[in-house]
PDB file of C-alpha atoms in Angstrom:
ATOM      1  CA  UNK A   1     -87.137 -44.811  43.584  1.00  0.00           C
ATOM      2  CA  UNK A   2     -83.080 -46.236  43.316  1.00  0.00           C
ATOM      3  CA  UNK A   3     -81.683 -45.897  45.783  1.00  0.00           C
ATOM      4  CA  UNK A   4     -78.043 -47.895  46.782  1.00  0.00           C
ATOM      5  CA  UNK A   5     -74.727 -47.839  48.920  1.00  0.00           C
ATOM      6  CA  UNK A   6     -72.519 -46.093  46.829  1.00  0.00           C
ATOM      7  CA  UNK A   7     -69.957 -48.164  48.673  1.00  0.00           C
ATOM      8  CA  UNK A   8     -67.764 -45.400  48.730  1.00  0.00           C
ATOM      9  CA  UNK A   9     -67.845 -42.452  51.758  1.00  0.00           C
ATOM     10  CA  UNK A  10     -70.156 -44.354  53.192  1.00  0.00           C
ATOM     11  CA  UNK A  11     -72.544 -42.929  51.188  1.00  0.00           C
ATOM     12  CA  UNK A  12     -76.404 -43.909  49.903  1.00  0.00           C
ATOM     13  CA  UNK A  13     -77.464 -42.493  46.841  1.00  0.00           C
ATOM     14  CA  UNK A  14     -80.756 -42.422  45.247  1.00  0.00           C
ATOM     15  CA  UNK A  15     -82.997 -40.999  42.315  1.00  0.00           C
ATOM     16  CA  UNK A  16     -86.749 -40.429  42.202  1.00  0.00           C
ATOM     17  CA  UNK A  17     -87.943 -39.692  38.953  1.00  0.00           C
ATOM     18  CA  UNK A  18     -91.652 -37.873  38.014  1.00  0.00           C
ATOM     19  CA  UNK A  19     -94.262 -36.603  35.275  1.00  0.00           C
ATOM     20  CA  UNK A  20     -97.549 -34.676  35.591  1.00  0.00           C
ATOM     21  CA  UNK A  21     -99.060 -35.037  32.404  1.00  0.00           C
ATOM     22  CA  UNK A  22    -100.987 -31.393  33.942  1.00  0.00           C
ATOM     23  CA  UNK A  23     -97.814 -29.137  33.258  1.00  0.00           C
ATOM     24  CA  UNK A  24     -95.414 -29.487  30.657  1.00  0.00           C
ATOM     25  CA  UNK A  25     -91.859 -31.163  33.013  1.00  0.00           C
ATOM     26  CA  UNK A  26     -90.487 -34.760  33.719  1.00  0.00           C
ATOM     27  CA  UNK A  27     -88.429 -34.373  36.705  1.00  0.00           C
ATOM     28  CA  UNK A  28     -85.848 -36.469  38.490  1.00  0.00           C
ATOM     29  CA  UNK A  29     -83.967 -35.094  41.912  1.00  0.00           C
ATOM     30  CA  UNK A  30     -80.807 -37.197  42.637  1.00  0.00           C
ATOM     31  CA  UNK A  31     -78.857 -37.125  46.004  1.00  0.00           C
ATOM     32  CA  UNK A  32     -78.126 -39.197  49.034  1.00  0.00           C
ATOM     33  CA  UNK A  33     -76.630 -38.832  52.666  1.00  0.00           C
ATOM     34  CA  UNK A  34     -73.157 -38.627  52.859  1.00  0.00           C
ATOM     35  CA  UNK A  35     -71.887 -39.468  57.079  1.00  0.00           C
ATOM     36  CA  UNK A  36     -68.953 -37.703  56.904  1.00  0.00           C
ATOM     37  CA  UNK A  37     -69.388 -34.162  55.571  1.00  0.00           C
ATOM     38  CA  UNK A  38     -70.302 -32.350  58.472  1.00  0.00           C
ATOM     39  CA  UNK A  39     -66.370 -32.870  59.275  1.00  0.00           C
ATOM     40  CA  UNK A  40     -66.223 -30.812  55.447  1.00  0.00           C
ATOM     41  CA  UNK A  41     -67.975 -28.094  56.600  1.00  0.00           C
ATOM     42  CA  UNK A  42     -71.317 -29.568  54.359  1.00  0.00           C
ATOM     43  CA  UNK A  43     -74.302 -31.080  55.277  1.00  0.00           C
ATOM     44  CA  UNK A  44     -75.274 -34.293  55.148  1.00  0.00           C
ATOM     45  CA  UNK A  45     -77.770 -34.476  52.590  1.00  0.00           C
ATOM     46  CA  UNK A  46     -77.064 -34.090  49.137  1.00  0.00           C
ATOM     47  CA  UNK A  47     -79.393 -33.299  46.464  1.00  0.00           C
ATOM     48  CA  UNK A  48     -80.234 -31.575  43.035  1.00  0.00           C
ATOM     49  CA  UNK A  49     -83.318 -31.508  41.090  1.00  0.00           C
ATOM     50  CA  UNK A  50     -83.530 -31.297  37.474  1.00  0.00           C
ATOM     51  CA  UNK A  51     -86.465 -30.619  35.486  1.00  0.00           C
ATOM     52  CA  UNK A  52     -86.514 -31.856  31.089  1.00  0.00           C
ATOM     53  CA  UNK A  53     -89.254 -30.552  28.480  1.00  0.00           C
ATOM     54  CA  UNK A  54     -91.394 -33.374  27.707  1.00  0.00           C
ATOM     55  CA  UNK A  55     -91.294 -32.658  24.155  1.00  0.00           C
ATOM     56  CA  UNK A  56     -87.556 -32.930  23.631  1.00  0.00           C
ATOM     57  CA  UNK A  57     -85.764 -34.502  26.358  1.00  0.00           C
ATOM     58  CA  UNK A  58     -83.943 -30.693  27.116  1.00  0.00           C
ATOM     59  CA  UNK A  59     -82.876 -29.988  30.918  1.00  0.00           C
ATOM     60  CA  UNK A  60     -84.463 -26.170  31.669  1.00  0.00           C
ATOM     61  CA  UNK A  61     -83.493 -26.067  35.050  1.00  0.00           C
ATOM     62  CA  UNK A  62     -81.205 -27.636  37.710  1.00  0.00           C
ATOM     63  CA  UNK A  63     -82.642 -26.877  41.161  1.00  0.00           C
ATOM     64  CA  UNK A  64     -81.006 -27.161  44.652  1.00  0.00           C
ATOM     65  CA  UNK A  65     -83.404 -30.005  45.763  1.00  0.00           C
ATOM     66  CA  UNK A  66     -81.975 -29.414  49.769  1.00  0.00           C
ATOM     67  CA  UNK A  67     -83.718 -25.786  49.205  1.00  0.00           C
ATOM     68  CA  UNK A  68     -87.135 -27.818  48.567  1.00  0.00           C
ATOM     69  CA  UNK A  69     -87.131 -30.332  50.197  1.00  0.00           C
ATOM     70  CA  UNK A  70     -86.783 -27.473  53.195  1.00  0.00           C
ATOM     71  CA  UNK A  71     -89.389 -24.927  51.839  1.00  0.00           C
ATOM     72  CA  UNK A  72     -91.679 -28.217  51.242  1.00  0.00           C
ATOM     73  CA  UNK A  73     -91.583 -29.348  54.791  1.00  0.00           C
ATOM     74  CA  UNK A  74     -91.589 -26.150  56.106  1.00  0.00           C
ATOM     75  CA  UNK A  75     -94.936 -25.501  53.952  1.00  0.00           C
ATOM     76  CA  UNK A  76     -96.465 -28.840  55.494  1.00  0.00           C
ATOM     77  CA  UNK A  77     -95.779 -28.234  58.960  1.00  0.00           C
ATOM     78  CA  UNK A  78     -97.480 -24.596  58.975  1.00  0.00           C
ATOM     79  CA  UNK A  79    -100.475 -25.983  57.137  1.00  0.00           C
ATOM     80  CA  UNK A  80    -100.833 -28.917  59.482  1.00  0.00           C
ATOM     81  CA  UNK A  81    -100.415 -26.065  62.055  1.00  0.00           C
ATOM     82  CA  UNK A  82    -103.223 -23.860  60.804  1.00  0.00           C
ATOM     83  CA  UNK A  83    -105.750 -26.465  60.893  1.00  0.00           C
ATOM     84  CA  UNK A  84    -104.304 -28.441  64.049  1.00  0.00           C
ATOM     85  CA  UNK A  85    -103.472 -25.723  66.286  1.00  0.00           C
ATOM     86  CA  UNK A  86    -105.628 -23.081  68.066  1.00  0.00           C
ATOM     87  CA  UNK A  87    -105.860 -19.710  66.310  1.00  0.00           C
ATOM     88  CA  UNK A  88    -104.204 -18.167  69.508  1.00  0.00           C
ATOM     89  CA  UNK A  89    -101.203 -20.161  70.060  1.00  0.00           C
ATOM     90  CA  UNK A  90     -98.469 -18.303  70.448  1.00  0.00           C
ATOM     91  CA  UNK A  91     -95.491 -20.681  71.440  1.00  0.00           C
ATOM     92  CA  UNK A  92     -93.757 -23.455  69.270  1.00  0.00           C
ATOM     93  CA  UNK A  93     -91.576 -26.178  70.118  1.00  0.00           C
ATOM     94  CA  UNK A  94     -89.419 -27.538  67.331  1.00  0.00           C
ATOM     95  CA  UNK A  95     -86.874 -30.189  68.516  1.00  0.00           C
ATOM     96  CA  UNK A  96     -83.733 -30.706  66.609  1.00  0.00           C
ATOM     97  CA  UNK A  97     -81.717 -27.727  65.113  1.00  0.00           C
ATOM     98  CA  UNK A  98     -80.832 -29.009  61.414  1.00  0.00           C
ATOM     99  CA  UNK A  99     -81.889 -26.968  58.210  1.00  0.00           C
ATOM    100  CA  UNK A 100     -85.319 -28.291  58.164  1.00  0.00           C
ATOM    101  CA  UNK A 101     -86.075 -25.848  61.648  1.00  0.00           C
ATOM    102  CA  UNK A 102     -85.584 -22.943  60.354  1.00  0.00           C
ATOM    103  CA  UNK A 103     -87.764 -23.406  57.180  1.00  0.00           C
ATOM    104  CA  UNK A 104     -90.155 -24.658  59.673  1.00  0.00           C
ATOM    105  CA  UNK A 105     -90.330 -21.531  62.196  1.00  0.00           C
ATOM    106  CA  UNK A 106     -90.176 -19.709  58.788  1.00  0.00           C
ATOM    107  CA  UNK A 107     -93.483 -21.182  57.621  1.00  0.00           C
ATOM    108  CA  UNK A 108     -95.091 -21.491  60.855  1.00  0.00           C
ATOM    109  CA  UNK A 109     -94.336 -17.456  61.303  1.00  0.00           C
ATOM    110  CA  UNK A 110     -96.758 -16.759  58.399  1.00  0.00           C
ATOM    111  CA  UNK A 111     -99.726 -18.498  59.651  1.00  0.00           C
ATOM    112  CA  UNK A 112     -99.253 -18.164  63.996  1.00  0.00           C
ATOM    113  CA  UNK A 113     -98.594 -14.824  65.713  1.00  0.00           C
ATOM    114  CA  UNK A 114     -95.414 -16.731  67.555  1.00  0.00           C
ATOM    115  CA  UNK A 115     -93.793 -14.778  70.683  1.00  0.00           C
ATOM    116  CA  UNK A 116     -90.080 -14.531  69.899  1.00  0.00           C
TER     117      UNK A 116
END
């Protein structure tokens, strides 16, 4: 992982790069937290995934890494609640209200009967 004040925005930027020698991608997702876009009507957080054949260096696919990032948590959280939580709970509290929460209730909808 990079990661370094942009010294511009106020912004940190970083890149994270990967390889699974199991399936045939190197990846690299680049983004930071920019402070002030909320006052642009964006969010905060910043970031894109891209994913290169290993075999010739060719981008297939540019990915919005904010999507999942938010699908990835989300997943966590609902596995963490099917083996954490009783089978018959039925109420959820999720504090904050950013984009991560609603992936979250998402997720935890699939594996708890939650009242809403």
């Amino acid at each position: 992982v990079v990661r370094e004040v942009v010294g511009h925005a106020d912004a940190v930027f970083g890149v994270k790069t990967g390889a699974d020698n199991s399936v045939p991608f190197l990846g690299l997702k680049a983004g930071g937290y920019w402070p002030h876009n909320l006052a642009r009507g964006l969010t905060n957080h910043q970031s894109s995934t891209l994913l290169f054949d290993p075999d010739t260096g060719r981008a297939l696919a540019l990915v919005s890494a904010n999507y999942l990032t938010g699908i990835r948590t989300g997943a966590a959280s609902a596995i963490a609640t099917k083996h954490l939580s009783r089978p018959d709970s039925e109420s959820l509290g999720i504090i904050g209200t950013g984009t991560q929460s609603v992936y979250q209730l998402k997720a935890t909808l699939a594996v708890r009967s939650i009242k809403t």
